[in-house]
Coordinates of N, CA and C in Angstrom, one line a residue:
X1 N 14.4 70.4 53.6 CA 15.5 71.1 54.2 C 15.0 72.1 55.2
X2 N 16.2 72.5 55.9 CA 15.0 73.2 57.4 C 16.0 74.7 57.3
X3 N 15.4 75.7 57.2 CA 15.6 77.0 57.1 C 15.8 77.9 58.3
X4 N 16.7 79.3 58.5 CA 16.3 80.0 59.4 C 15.4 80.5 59.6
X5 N 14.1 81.1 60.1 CA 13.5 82.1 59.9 C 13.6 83.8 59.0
X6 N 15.0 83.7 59.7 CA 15.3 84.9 59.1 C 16.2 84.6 57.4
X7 N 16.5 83.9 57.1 CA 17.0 83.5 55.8 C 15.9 83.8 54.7
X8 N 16.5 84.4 53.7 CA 15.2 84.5 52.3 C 14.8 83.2 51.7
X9 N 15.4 81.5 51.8 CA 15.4 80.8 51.1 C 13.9 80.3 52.0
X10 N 14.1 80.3 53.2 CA 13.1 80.2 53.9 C 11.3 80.1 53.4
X11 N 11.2 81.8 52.9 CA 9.9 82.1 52.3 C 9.9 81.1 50.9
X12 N 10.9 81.3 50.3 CA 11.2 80.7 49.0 C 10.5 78.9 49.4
X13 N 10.8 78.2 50.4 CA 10.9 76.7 50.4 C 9.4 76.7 51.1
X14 N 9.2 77.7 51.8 CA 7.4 77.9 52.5 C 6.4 77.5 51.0
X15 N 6.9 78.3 50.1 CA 5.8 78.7 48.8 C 6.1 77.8 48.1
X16 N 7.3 77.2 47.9 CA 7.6 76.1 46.8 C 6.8 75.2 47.2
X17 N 6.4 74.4 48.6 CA 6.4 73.6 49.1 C 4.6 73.6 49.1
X18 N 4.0 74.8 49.5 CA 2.7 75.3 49.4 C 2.2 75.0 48.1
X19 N 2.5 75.7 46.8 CA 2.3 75.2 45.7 C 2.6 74.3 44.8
X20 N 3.0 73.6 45.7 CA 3.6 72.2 45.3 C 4.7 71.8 43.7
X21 N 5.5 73.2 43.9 CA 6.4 73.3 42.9 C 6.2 74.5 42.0
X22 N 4.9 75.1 42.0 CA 4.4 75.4 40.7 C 5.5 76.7 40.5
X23 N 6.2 77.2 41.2 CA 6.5 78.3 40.7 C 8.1 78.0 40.5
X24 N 8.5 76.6 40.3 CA 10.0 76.3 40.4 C 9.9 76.6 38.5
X25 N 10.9 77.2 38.3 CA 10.7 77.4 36.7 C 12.1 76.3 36.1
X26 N 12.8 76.0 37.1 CA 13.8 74.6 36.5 C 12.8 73.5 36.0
X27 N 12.0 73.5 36.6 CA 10.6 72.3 36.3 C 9.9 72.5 35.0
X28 N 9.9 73.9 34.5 CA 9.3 74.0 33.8 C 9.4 73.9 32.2
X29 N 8.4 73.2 31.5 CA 9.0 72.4 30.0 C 8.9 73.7 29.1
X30 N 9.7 73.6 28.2 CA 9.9 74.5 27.1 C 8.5 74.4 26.6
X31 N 7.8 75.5 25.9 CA 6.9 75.6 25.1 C 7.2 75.9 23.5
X32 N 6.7 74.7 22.9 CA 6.9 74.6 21.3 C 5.5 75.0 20.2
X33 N 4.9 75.8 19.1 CA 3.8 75.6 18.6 C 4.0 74.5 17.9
X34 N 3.0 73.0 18.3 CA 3.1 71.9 17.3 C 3.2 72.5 16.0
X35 N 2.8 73.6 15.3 CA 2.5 73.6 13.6 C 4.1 74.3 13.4
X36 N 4.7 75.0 13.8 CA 5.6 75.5 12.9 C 7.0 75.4 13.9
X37 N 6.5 74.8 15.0 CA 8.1 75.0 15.7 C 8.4 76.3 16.3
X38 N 7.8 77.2 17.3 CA 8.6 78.5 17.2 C 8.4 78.5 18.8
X39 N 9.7 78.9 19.4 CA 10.0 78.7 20.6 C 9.1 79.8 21.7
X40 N 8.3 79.4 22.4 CA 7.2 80.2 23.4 C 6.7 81.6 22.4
X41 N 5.6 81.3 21.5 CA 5.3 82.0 20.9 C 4.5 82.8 21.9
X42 N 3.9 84.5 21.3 CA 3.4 85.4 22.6 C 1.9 84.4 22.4
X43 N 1.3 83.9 21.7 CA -0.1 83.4 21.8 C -0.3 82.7 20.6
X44 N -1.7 81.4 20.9 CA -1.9 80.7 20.6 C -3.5 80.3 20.1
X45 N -3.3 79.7 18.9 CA -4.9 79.8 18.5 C -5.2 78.6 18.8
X46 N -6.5 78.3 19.3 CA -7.1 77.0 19.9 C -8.3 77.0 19.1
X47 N -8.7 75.6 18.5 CA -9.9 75.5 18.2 C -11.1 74.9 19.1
X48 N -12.5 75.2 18.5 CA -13.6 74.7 19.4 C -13.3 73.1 20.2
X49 N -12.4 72.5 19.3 CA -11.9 71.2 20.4 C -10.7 71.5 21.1
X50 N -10.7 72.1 21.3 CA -9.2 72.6 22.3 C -8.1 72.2 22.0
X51 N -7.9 71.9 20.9 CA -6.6 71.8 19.7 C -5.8 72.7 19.1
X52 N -4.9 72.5 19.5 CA -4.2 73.9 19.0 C -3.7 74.0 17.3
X53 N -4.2 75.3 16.6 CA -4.4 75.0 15.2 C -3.3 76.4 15.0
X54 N -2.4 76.6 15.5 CA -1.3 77.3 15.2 C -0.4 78.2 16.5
X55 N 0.3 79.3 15.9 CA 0.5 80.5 16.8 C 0.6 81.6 16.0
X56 N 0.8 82.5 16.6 CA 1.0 84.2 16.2 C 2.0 84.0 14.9
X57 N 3.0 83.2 14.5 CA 4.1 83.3 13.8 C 3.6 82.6 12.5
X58 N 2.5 81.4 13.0 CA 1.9 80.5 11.6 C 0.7 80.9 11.4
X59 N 0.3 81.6 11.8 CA -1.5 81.6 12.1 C -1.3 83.1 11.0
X60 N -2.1 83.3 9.7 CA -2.5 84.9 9.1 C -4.1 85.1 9.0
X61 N -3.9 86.4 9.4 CA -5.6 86.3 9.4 C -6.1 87.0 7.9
X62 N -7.3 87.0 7.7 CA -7.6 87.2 6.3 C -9.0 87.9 6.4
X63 N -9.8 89.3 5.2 CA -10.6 89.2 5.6 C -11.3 88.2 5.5
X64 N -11.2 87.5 4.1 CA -12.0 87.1 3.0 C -11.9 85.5 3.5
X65 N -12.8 84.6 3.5 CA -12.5 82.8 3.1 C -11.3 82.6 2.3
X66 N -11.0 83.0 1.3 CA -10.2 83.0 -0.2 C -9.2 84.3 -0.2
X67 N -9.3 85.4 0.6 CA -8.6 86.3 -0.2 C -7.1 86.2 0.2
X68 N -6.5 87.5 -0.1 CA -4.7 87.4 0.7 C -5.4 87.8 1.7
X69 N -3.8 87.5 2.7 CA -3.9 88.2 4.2 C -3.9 89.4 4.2
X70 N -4.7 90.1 5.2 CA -4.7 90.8 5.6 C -3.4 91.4 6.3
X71 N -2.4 92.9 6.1 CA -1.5 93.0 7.2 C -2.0 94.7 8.1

């Protein structure tokens, strides 16, 4: 689509078009944690294979191998 210069949608279709979408957020997929289901958790634990082995909501940390969690 062809823009005014002076129109805001303008810059907007310059950059969309530049980054080849990346900043259209209609495009963008919902984020799910495979282990517990919880919608765009704030972060994510990855293992040494780049597998994701939880989030913030399923993930408790502990001191101990064995003990309770720590809160």
């Amino acid at each position: 689509m062809i823009y005014s210069n002076c129109d805001a949608n303008a810059l907007y279709a310059m950059e969309s078009a530049r980054l080849g979408g990346y900043m259209d957020e209609n495009d963008k997929e919902d984020e799910f944690c495979p282990i517990c289901g919880m919608f765009e958790p704030d972060y994510y634990y990855i293992n040494d294979e780049g597998d994701c082995v939880g989030c913030c909501e399923c993930v408790v940390r502990s001191d101990t191998q064995y003990g309770f969690p720590s809160l």
